[in-house]
Amino acid sequence: AQSVTQLGSHVSVSEGALVLLRCNYSSSVPPYLFWYVQYPNQGLQLLLKYTSAATLVKGINGFEAEFKKSETSFHLTKPSAHMSDAAEYFCAVSPYSSASKIIFGSGTRLSIRP
Amino acid sequence: SAVISQKPSRDICQRGTSLTIQCQVDSQVTMMFWYRQQPGQSLTLIATANQGSEATYESGFVIDKFPISRPNLTFSTLTVSNMSPEDSSIYLCSVAASSDTQYFGPGTRLTVL
């Protein structure tokens, strides 16, 4: 069975600092991996997705994630945090395709300190 | 990308009643899904809405409680039946075209008193 584990339910960084949100996955087949962002009182927006092409995936808003099979990880990073990055971030996995059933992690709430 | 709308955006309902949530997408899509996000929790898939046939439910969700319709490739409804306070959640629909990315609607925030 596929699953994702997000380490840290809450991460706080200073504006301008590096953002690192951790995600480890479990999958018996090559997975499709995603990061979604949810701003307060809004729906989900796709940040980026990995579909077995390049292991370093660039997304919107300056975010990127690296697929590391040996570590079963798909951590999300951004070099310099902005106040507008404050949101809930969900790592997710799908065993079949990017248009199939998605299994979400528990989420990480990112706070930005001025 | 697909533009998805949901109605209602929020509602407050009494225990024992039912609410039907609509999901409309601006283009024909292959797959439509319904998710639930309980307060402070992550998203859980309720079911896959199949066009022209019965929905496929995930473990823990049943058709009598969450009947789903999908009459065409752009529209689906989810009904939350015989509601209790435990059904208070955000309900989101999502869509995907062929092997494309899955896009999410804005959600319906339901409060059951």
Coordinates of N, CA and C in Angstrom, one line a residue:
Chain A
A1 N 0.8 -1.2 0.0 CA 0.0 0.0 0.0 C 0.9 1.2 0.0
Q2 N 0.4 2.3 -0.7 CA 1.1 3.5 -0.7 C 0.8 4.4 0.4
S3 N 1.8 5.2 0.9 CA 1.5 6.2 1.9 C 2.6 7.2 1.9
V4 N 2.3 8.3 2.5 CA 3.3 9.4 2.7 C 3.3 9.8 4.1
T5 N 4.5 10.2 4.6 CA 4.7 10.7 5.9 C 5.4 12.1 5.9
Q6 N 4.7 13.0 6.4 CA 5.3 14.4 6.5 C 5.8 14.6 7.9
L7 N 7.1 14.9 7.9 CA 7.8 15.1 9.2 C 7.6 16.6 9.7
G8 N 6.9 16.7 10.8 CA 6.7 18.1 11.3 C 5.3 18.6 10.9
S9 N 4.4 18.7 11.8 CA 3.1 19.3 11.5 C 3.2 20.8 11.4
H10 N 4.2 21.4 12.0 CA 4.3 22.8 11.9 C 5.8 23.2 11.8
V11 N 6.0 24.0 10.8 CA 7.4 24.6 10.5 C 7.3 26.1 10.5
S12 N 8.2 26.7 11.2 CA 8.3 28.2 11.2 C 9.7 28.6 10.8
V13 N 9.7 29.5 9.8 CA 11.0 30.1 9.4 C 10.9 31.6 9.3
S14 N 12.0 32.2 9.3 CA 12.0 33.7 9.1 C 11.9 34.1 7.6
E15 N 11.4 35.2 7.4 CA 11.3 35.7 6.0 C 12.7 35.8 5.4
G16 N 12.8 35.2 4.2 CA 14.1 35.2 3.6 C 15.0 34.0 3.8
A17 N 14.6 33.2 4.8 CA 15.3 31.9 5.1 C 14.9 30.8 4.2
L18 N 15.7 29.7 4.3 CA 15.4 28.5 3.5 C 14.1 27.8 4.1
V19 N 13.3 27.4 3.2 CA 12.1 26.5 3.5 C 12.4 25.1 3.2
L20 N 12.3 24.2 4.1 CA 12.5 22.8 3.9 C 11.3 22.0 4.6
L21 N 10.5 21.4 3.8 CA 9.4 20.6 4.3 C 9.6 19.2 3.8
R22 N 9.6 18.3 4.8 CA 10.0 16.9 4.6 C 8.9 16.0 4.3
C23 N 9.1 15.1 3.4 CA 8.1 14.1 3.0 C 8.8 12.8 2.6
N24 N 8.4 11.7 3.2 CA 8.9 10.3 2.8 C 7.7 9.5 2.4
Y25 N 7.9 8.7 1.4 CA 6.9 7.9 0.8 C 7.1 6.4 0.9
S26 N 6.1 5.7 0.8 CA 6.1 4.3 0.8 C 5.3 3.8 -0.4
S27 N 6.0 3.1 -1.3 CA 5.3 2.6 -2.5 C 6.0 1.4 -3.1
S28 N 5.2 0.4 -3.5 CA 5.7 -0.8 -4.0 C 6.0 -0.7 -5.5
V29 N 5.5 0.4 -6.1 CA 5.7 0.6 -7.5 C 6.3 2.0 -7.7
P30 N 6.9 2.3 -8.8 CA 7.3 3.7 -9.0 C 6.2 4.7 -8.8
P31 N 6.3 5.6 -7.9 CA 5.2 6.4 -7.6 C 5.1 7.7 -8.4
Y32 N 3.9 8.3 -8.4 CA 3.7 9.6 -8.8 C 3.6 10.4 -7.5
L33 N 4.4 11.5 -7.4 CA 4.5 12.3 -6.1 C 4.1 13.7 -6.4
F34 N 3.5 14.3 -5.4 CA 2.9 15.7 -5.5 C 3.2 16.5 -4.3
W35 N 3.2 17.8 -4.5 CA 3.1 18.7 -3.4 C 1.9 19.7 -3.7
Y36 N 1.0 19.8 -2.8 CA -0.1 20.7 -2.9 C 0.0 21.7 -1.8
V37 N -0.5 22.9 -2.1 CA -0.6 24.0 -1.1 C -2.1 24.4 -0.9
Q38 N -2.4 24.7 0.4 CA -3.8 25.1 0.7 C -3.6 26.4 1.5
Y39 N -4.0 27.5 0.9 CA -4.1 28.8 1.7 C -5.3 28.8 2.5
P40 N -5.3 29.6 3.5 CA -6.5 29.7 4.5 C -7.8 29.8 3.7
N41 N -8.7 29.0 4.1 CA -10.1 29.0 3.5 C -10.1 28.9 2.0
Q42 N -9.2 28.2 1.4 CA -9.2 28.0 0.0 C -9.0 26.5 -0.3
G43 N -9.2 26.2 -1.6 CA -9.0 24.8 -2.0 C -7.5 24.5 -2.2
L44 N -7.2 23.4 -2.8 CA -5.8 23.0 -3.0 C -5.3 23.4 -4.4
Q45 N -4.0 23.8 -4.3 CA -3.3 24.2 -5.6 C -2.1 23.3 -5.7
L46 N -1.9 22.8 -6.9 CA -0.7 22.0 -7.2 C 0.5 22.8 -7.3
L47 N 1.5 22.5 -6.5 CA 2.8 23.2 -6.5 C 3.7 22.5 -7.6
L48 N 3.8 21.2 -7.5 CA 4.7 20.5 -8.4 C 4.3 19.0 -8.4
K49 N 4.8 18.3 -9.4 CA 4.6 16.8 -9.4 C 5.8 16.1 -10.0
Y50 N 6.0 14.9 -9.5 CA 7.1 14.0 -10.1 C 6.4 12.9 -10.7
T51 N 6.8 12.6 -12.0 CA 6.2 11.6 -12.8 C 7.3 10.7 -13.5
S52 N 8.4 10.5 -12.8 CA 9.5 9.6 -13.3 C 10.3 10.3 -14.4
A53 N 10.2 11.5 -14.6 CA 11.1 12.2 -15.5 C 12.3 12.7 -14.7
A54 N 12.6 14.0 -14.7 CA 13.8 14.5 -14.0 C 13.5 14.4 -12.5
T55 N 14.6 14.1 -11.7 CA 14.4 13.9 -10.3 C 14.3 15.2 -9.5
L56 N 14.8 16.3 -10.1 CA 14.6 17.6 -9.5 C 13.4 18.2 -10.2
V57 N 12.4 18.5 -9.5 CA 11.2 19.1 -10.1 C 11.0 20.5 -9.6
K58 N 10.8 21.4 -10.6 CA 10.6 22.8 -10.3 C 9.1 23.1 -10.4
G59 N 8.6 23.8 -9.4 CA 7.2 24.1 -9.4 C 6.9 25.6 -9.4
I60 N 5.7 26.0 -9.0 CA 5.4 27.4 -9.0 C 5.9 28.1 -7.7
N61 N 5.9 29.4 -7.8 CA 6.2 30.2 -6.6 C 7.6 30.0 -6.1
G62 N 8.5 29.5 -6.9 CA 9.9 29.3 -6.5 C 10.2 28.0 -5.8
F63 N 9.2 27.1 -5.6 CA 9.4 25.9 -4.9 C 10.0 24.8 -5.9
E64 N 10.7 23.9 -5.3 CA 11.2 22.7 -6.0 C 11.3 21.5 -5.0
A65 N 11.4 20.4 -5.6 CA 11.5 19.1 -4.8 C 12.4 18.1 -5.5
E66 N 13.1 17.4 -4.7 CA 14.0 16.4 -5.3 C 13.5 15.0 -4.9
F67 N 13.3 14.1 -5.9 CA 13.0 12.7 -5.7 C 14.3 11.9 -5.5
K68 N 14.3 11.3 -4.3 CA 15.5 10.5 -4.0 C 15.0 9.1 -3.6
K69 N 15.2 8.2 -4.6 CA 14.7 6.8 -4.5 C 15.3 6.1 -3.3
S70 N 16.7 6.3 -3.2 CA 17.4 5.6 -2.1 C 17.0 6.0 -0.7
E71 N 16.4 7.2 -0.6 CA 16.0 7.7 0.7 C 14.4 7.7 0.8
T72 N 13.8 7.3 -0.3 CA 12.3 7.3 -0.4 C 11.8 8.7 0.1
S73 N 12.4 9.7 -0.4 CA 12.0 11.1 0.0 C 11.7 11.9 -1.1
F74 N 10.9 13.0 -0.8 CA 10.5 14.0 -1.8 C 10.3 15.3 -1.1
H75 N 11.4 15.8 -0.6 CA 11.3 17.0 0.3 C 11.1 18.3 -0.6
L76 N 10.4 19.2 -0.1 CA 10.1 20.5 -0.7 C 10.9 21.6 -0.2
T77 N 11.5 22.4 -1.1 CA 12.4 23.4 -0.7 C 12.1 24.7 -1.4
K78 N 12.5 25.8 -0.8 CA 12.4 27.2 -1.4 C 13.6 27.9 -0.8
P79 N 14.4 28.5 -1.6 CA 15.6 29.2 -1.1 C 15.3 30.3 -0.1
S80 N 14.3 31.1 -0.4 CA 14.0 32.3 0.4 C 12.5 32.4 0.6
A81 N 12.1 32.3 1.9 CA 10.7 32.4 2.2 C 10.1 33.8 2.1
H82 N 8.9 33.8 1.7 CA 8.2 35.1 1.6 C 6.9 34.9 2.5
M83 N 6.5 36.1 3.0 CA 5.3 36.1 3.9 C 4.1 35.4 3.3
S84 N 4.0 35.5 2.0 CA 2.9 34.9 1.3 C 2.9 33.4 1.2
D85 N 4.0 32.8 1.6 CA 4.2 31.3 1.6 C 3.5 30.7 2.7
A86 N 3.0 31.5 3.7 CA 2.4 30.9 4.9 C 1.1 30.2 4.4
A87 N 1.0 28.9 4.7 CA -0.1 28.0 4.2 C 0.1 26.6 4.8
E88 N -0.8 25.7 4.4 CA -0.7 24.3 4.7 C -0.2 23.6 3.5
Y89 N 0.8 22.7 3.6 CA 1.4 22.0 2.5 C 1.2 20.5 2.7
F90 N 0.7 19.9 1.6 CA 0.4 18.5 1.6 C 1.3 17.8 0.6
C91 N 2.0 16.7 1.1 CA 2.7 15.8 0.2 C 1.7 14.7 -0.1
A92 N 1.8 14.2 -1.4 CA 0.8 13.2 -1.7 C 1.4 12.2 -2.7
V93 N 0.8 11.0 -2.8 CA 1.3 10.0 -3.7 C 0.2 9.3 -4.4
S94 N 0.5 8.9 -5.6 CA -0.5 8.1 -6.4 C 0.3 6.9 -7.0
P95 N -0.3 5.7 -6.9 CA 0.5 4.6 -7.4 C 0.3 4.3 -8.9
Y96 N -0.7 5.0 -9.5 CA -1.1 4.6 -10.8 C -0.8 5.7 -11.8
S97 N -1.2 6.9 -11.6 CA -1.0 8.0 -12.5 C -1.2 9.3 -11.8
S98 N -0.9 10.4 -12.5 CA -1.2 11.7 -11.8 C -2.7 12.0 -11.9
A99 N -3.5 11.2 -12.6 CA -4.9 11.5 -12.7 C -5.7 10.4 -11.9
S100 N -5.1 9.8 -11.0 CA -5.8 8.7 -10.3 C -5.9 9.0 -8.8
K101 N -6.3 8.1 -8.1 CA -6.5 8.2 -6.6 C -5.2 8.8 -6.0
I102 N -5.4 9.8 -5.2 CA -4.2 10.4 -4.5 C -4.4 10.2 -3.0
I103 N -3.2 9.8 -2.4 CA -3.2 9.6 -1.0 C -2.4 10.7 -0.4
F104 N -3.0 11.4 0.6 CA -2.3 12.6 1.1 C -1.6 12.3 2.4
G105 N -0.6 13.1 2.7 CA 0.0 13.1 4.0 C -0.8 14.0 4.9
S106 N -0.3 14.0 6.1 CA -1.1 14.7 7.2 C -1.0 16.2 7.1
G107 N 0.0 16.7 6.3 CA 0.1 18.2 6.1 C 1.1 18.8 7.1
T108 N 1.7 19.9 6.6 CA 2.6 20.7 7.4 C 2.2 22.1 7.2
R109 N 2.0 22.8 8.4 CA 1.6 24.2 8.4 C 2.9 25.0 8.4
L110 N 3.1 25.8 7.4 CA 4.3 26.7 7.3 C 3.9 28.1 7.8
S111 N 4.7 28.6 8.8 CA 4.5 29.9 9.3 C 5.8 30.7 8.9
I112 N 5.6 32.0 8.6 CA 6.8 32.8 8.2 C 6.9 34.0 9.3
R113 N 8.0 34.1 9.9 CA 8.2 35.1 10.9 C 8.8 36.4 10.2
P114 N 8.3 37.6 10.5 CA 8.8 38.8 9.9 C 10.3 39.0 10.2
Chain B
S1 N -5.4 24.2 -17.5 CA -6.0 23.7 -16.3 C -7.5 23.8 -16.3
A2 N -8.2 23.0 -15.5 CA -9.6 23.1 -15.4 C -10.1 24.1 -14.4
V3 N -11.2 24.7 -14.7 CA -11.9 25.6 -13.7 C -13.0 24.8 -13.1
I4 N -13.0 24.7 -11.8 CA -14.0 23.9 -11.1 C -14.8 24.8 -10.1
S5 N -16.1 24.6 -10.1 CA -16.9 25.4 -9.1 C -17.7 24.4 -8.3
Q6 N -17.9 24.7 -7.1 CA -18.7 23.9 -6.2 C -19.8 24.7 -5.6
K7 N -21.0 24.1 -5.4 CA -22.1 24.8 -4.8 C -22.7 23.8 -3.7
P8 N -23.1 24.3 -2.6 CA -22.8 25.6 -2.1 C -21.3 25.7 -1.6
S9 N -20.9 26.9 -1.3 CA -19.5 27.1 -0.8 C -19.4 26.7 0.6
R10 N -20.5 26.9 1.3 CA -20.6 26.6 2.7 C -22.1 26.4 3.1
D11 N -22.3 25.7 4.2 CA -23.7 25.5 4.6 C -23.7 25.0 6.1
I12 N -24.7 25.4 6.8 CA -24.9 25.0 8.2 C -26.2 24.2 8.2
C13 N -26.2 22.9 8.6 CA -27.3 22.0 8.5 C -27.7 21.4 9.8
Q14 N -28.9 21.0 9.9 CA -29.4 20.3 11.1 C -29.1 18.8 11.1
R15 N -28.9 18.3 12.2 CA -28.7 16.8 12.3 C -29.9 16.1 11.7
G16 N -29.6 15.0 11.0 CA -30.7 14.2 10.4 C -31.1 14.6 9.0
T17 N -30.6 15.7 8.6 CA -31.0 16.2 7.2 C -29.9 15.8 6.2
S18 N -30.1 16.0 4.9 CA -29.2 15.7 3.9 C -28.8 17.0 3.1
L19 N -27.6 17.0 2.5 CA -27.2 18.1 1.7 C -26.5 17.5 0.4
T20 N -26.9 18.1 -0.7 CA -26.3 17.7 -1.9 C -25.3 18.8 -2.4
I21 N -24.1 18.4 -2.7 CA -23.1 19.3 -3.1 C -22.8 19.1 -4.6
Q22 N -22.8 20.2 -5.4 CA -22.6 20.1 -6.8 C -21.2 20.5 -7.2
C23 N -20.6 19.8 -8.2 CA -19.3 20.1 -8.7 C -19.4 20.2 -10.2
Q24 N -19.0 21.4 -10.7 CA -19.1 21.7 -12.2 C -17.7 22.0 -12.7
V25 N -17.3 21.5 -13.8 CA -16.0 21.8 -14.4 C -16.3 22.3 -15.8
D26 N -15.4 23.2 -16.2 CA -15.6 24.0 -17.5 C -15.2 23.2 -18.7
S27 N -14.8 22.0 -18.6 CA -14.4 21.2 -19.7 C -14.6 19.7 -19.4
Q28 N -14.7 18.9 -20.4 CA -14.9 17.4 -20.2 C -13.7 16.8 -19.6
V29 N -13.9 16.0 -18.6 CA -12.8 15.4 -17.9 C -13.1 13.9 -17.7
T30 N -12.0 13.1 -17.6 CA -12.1 11.7 -17.6 C -12.5 11.3 -16.2
M31 N -11.8 11.8 -15.2 CA -12.0 11.4 -13.8 C -12.5 12.5 -12.9
M32 N -13.4 12.1 -12.0 CA -13.9 13.1 -11.0 C -13.9 12.3 -9.7
F33 N -13.4 13.0 -8.6 CA -13.3 12.4 -7.3 C -13.9 13.3 -6.3
W34 N -14.3 12.7 -5.2 CA -14.8 13.4 -4.0 C -13.9 13.1 -2.8
Y35 N -13.4 14.2 -2.1 CA -12.6 14.0 -0.9 C -13.3 14.7 0.3
R36 N -12.9 14.3 1.4 CA -13.3 14.9 2.7 C -12.1 15.4 3.4
Q37 N -12.2 16.6 4.0 CA -11.2 17.1 4.9 C -11.8 17.5 6.2
Q38 N -11.6 16.6 7.2 CA -12.2 16.9 8.5 C -11.4 18.0 9.2
P39 N -11.9 18.7 10.1 CA -11.3 19.8 10.8 C -9.9 19.5 11.2
G40 N -8.9 20.3 10.7 CA -7.5 20.1 11.1 C -6.9 18.8 10.6
Q41 N -7.5 18.2 9.6 CA -7.0 16.9 9.1 C -6.6 17.0 7.7
S42 N -6.0 15.9 7.2 CA -5.7 15.9 5.8 C -6.9 15.5 4.9
L43 N -6.7 15.3 3.7 CA -7.8 14.9 2.8 C -7.8 13.4 2.7
T44 N -9.1 12.9 2.6 CA -9.3 11.5 2.5 C -10.3 11.3 1.3
L45 N -9.9 10.4 0.4 CA -10.8 10.1 -0.8 C -12.0 9.3 -0.3
I46 N -13.2 9.9 -0.7 CA -14.5 9.2 -0.5 C -14.8 8.2 -1.6
A47 N -14.7 8.7 -2.8 CA -15.1 7.9 -3.9 C -14.7 8.5 -5.2
T48 N -14.6 7.6 -6.2 CA -14.4 8.0 -7.6 C -15.8 8.1 -8.3
A49 N -16.1 9.2 -8.9 CA -17.4 9.3 -9.6 C -17.3 8.9 -11.0
N50 N -18.0 7.8 -11.4 CA -17.9 7.2 -12.7 C -19.0 7.7 -13.6
Q51 N -18.7 8.1 -14.7 CA -19.8 8.6 -15.6 C -20.6 7.5 -16.2
G52 N -21.9 7.5 -15.9 CA -22.8 6.5 -16.4 C -22.8 5.2 -15.6
S53 N -22.1 5.1 -14.5 CA -22.2 3.9 -13.7 C -22.0 4.3 -12.2
E54 N -22.2 3.3 -11.3 CA -22.1 3.6 -9.9 C -20.7 4.0 -9.5
A55 N -20.6 4.9 -8.5 CA -19.3 5.4 -8.0 C -18.6 4.2 -7.3
T56 N -17.3 4.4 -7.3 CA -16.4 3.4 -6.6 C -16.0 4.0 -5.3
Y57 N -16.4 3.4 -4.2 CA -16.2 3.9 -2.9 C -14.9 3.3 -2.2
E58 N -14.3 4.2 -1.4 CA -13.1 3.8 -0.6 C -13.6 3.1 0.6
S59 N -12.7 2.4 1.2 CA -13.0 1.7 2.5 C -13.4 2.7 3.5
G60 N -14.5 2.4 4.2 CA -15.1 3.2 5.2 C -16.2 4.2 4.7
F61 N -16.4 4.2 3.5 CA -17.4 5.1 2.9 C -18.4 4.2 2.1
V62 N -19.7 4.5 2.3 CA -20.8 3.6 1.7 C -21.7 4.5 0.9
I63 N -22.4 3.9 -0.1 CA -23.3 4.6 -1.0 C -24.5 5.1 -0.3
D64 N -25.0 4.4 0.8 CA -26.2 4.9 1.4 C -25.9 6.2 2.2
K65 N -24.7 6.4 2.6 CA -24.3 7.6 3.4 C -23.9 8.8 2.4
F66 N -23.2 8.4 1.3 CA -22.6 9.4 0.4 C -23.0 9.0 -1.0
P67 N -24.3 9.1 -1.4 CA -24.6 8.8 -2.8 C -24.0 9.8 -3.7
I68 N -23.6 9.3 -4.9 CA -22.9 10.2 -5.8 C -23.5 10.0 -7.2
S69 N -23.7 11.1 -7.9 CA -24.1 11.0 -9.3 C -23.1 11.6 -10.2
R70 N -23.1 11.1 -11.4 CA -22.2 11.8 -12.5 C -22.9 11.5 -13.8
P71 N -23.8 12.4 -14.1 CA -24.6 12.2 -15.3 C -23.9 12.5 -16.6
N72 N -22.8 13.3 -16.6 CA -22.0 13.6 -17.8 C -20.6 13.9 -17.4
L73 N -19.8 14.3 -18.4 CA -18.3 14.4 -18.2 C -17.9 15.8 -17.5
T74 N -18.9 16.6 -17.2 CA -18.5 17.9 -16.6 C -19.2 18.2 -15.2
F75 N -20.0 17.2 -14.7 CA -20.8 17.5 -13.6 C -20.9 16.3 -12.7
S76 N -20.9 16.5 -11.4 CA -21.1 15.5 -10.4 C -21.8 16.0 -9.1
T77 N -22.5 15.2 -8.4 CA -23.0 15.6 -7.1 C -22.6 14.6 -6.1
L78 N -22.5 15.1 -4.9 CA -22.2 14.3 -3.7 C -23.3 14.6 -2.7
T79 N -24.0 13.7 -2.2 CA -25.0 13.9 -1.1 C -24.5 13.4 0.2
V80 N -24.5 14.2 1.2 CA -24.2 13.7 2.6 C -25.6 13.5 3.3
S81 N -25.9 12.2 3.6 CA -27.2 11.8 4.0 C -27.2 11.7 5.5
N82 N -28.4 11.9 6.1 CA -28.7 11.7 7.5 C -27.5 12.2 8.3
M83 N -27.3 13.5 8.2 CA -26.0 14.1 8.8 C -26.0 14.1 10.3
S84 N -24.8 14.0 10.8 CA -24.5 14.1 12.2 C -23.3 15.1 12.3
P85 N -23.1 15.6 13.5 CA -22.0 16.6 13.7 C -20.6 16.1 13.2
E86 N -20.5 14.7 13.2 CA -19.2 14.2 12.8 C -19.0 14.3 11.3
D87 N -20.0 14.7 10.6 CA -19.9 14.9 9.1 C -19.4 16.4 8.8
S88 N -19.3 17.2 9.8 CA -18.8 18.5 9.6 C -17.4 18.5 9.0
S89 N -17.2 18.9 7.8 CA -15.9 18.8 7.1 C -16.0 19.8 5.9
I90 N -14.8 19.8 5.3 CA -14.8 20.4 3.9 C -14.8 19.3 2.9
Y91 N -15.7 19.4 2.0 CA -15.9 18.4 0.9 C -15.3 19.0 -0.4
L92 N -14.4 18.3 -1.0 CA -13.8 18.8 -2.2 C -14.0 17.8 -3.4
C93 N -14.3 18.4 -4.5 CA -14.2 17.5 -5.7 C -12.9 17.8 -6.4
S94 N -12.5 16.9 -7.2 CA -11.3 17.0 -8.0 C -11.5 16.4 -9.3
V95 N -10.8 16.9 -10.3 CA -11.0 16.3 -11.7 C -9.6 16.1 -12.3
A96 N -9.6 15.2 -13.3 CA -8.4 14.9 -14.1 C -8.9 14.5 -15.5
A97 N -8.1 15.0 -16.5 CA -8.4 14.7 -17.9 C -7.3 13.8 -18.4
S98 N -7.7 12.6 -18.8 CA -6.8 11.6 -19.3 C -5.7 11.3 -18.3
S99 N -4.4 11.6 -18.6 CA -3.3 11.3 -17.6 C -2.8 12.7 -17.1
D100 N -3.6 13.7 -17.2 CA -3.2 15.0 -16.8 C -3.2 15.1 -15.2
T101 N -2.9 16.3 -14.8 CA -2.8 16.6 -13.4 C -4.2 16.6 -12.8
Q102 N -4.3 16.3 -11.5 CA -5.6 16.4 -10.8 C -5.8 17.8 -10.2
Y103 N -6.9 18.4 -10.5 CA -7.2 19.7 -10.0 C -8.3 19.7 -9.0
F104 N -8.3 20.6 -8.0 CA -9.2 20.5 -7.0 C -10.1 21.8 -7.0
G105 N -11.4 21.5 -6.6 CA -12.3 22.6 -6.5 C -12.1 23.4 -5.2
P106 N -12.8 24.5 -5.0 CA -12.6 25.3 -3.9 C -13.1 24.7 -2.6
G107 N -14.0 23.7 -2.7 CA -14.5 23.0 -1.5 C -15.8 23.6 -1.0
T108 N -16.5 22.7 -0.3 CA -17.8 23.1 0.4 C -17.6 22.9 1.9
R109 N -17.7 23.9 2.7 CA -17.5 23.8 4.1 C -18.9 23.5 4.8
L110 N -19.0 22.4 5.3 CA -20.2 21.9 5.9 C -20.1 21.9 7.5
T111 N -21.1 22.5 8.1 CA -21.2 22.4 9.6 C -22.5 21.8 9.9
V112 N -22.5 20.8 10.7 CA -23.7 20.1 11.1 C -24.0 20.3 12.6
L113 N -25.1 20.9 12.9 CA -25.4 21.2 14.3 C -26.2 20.1 15.0

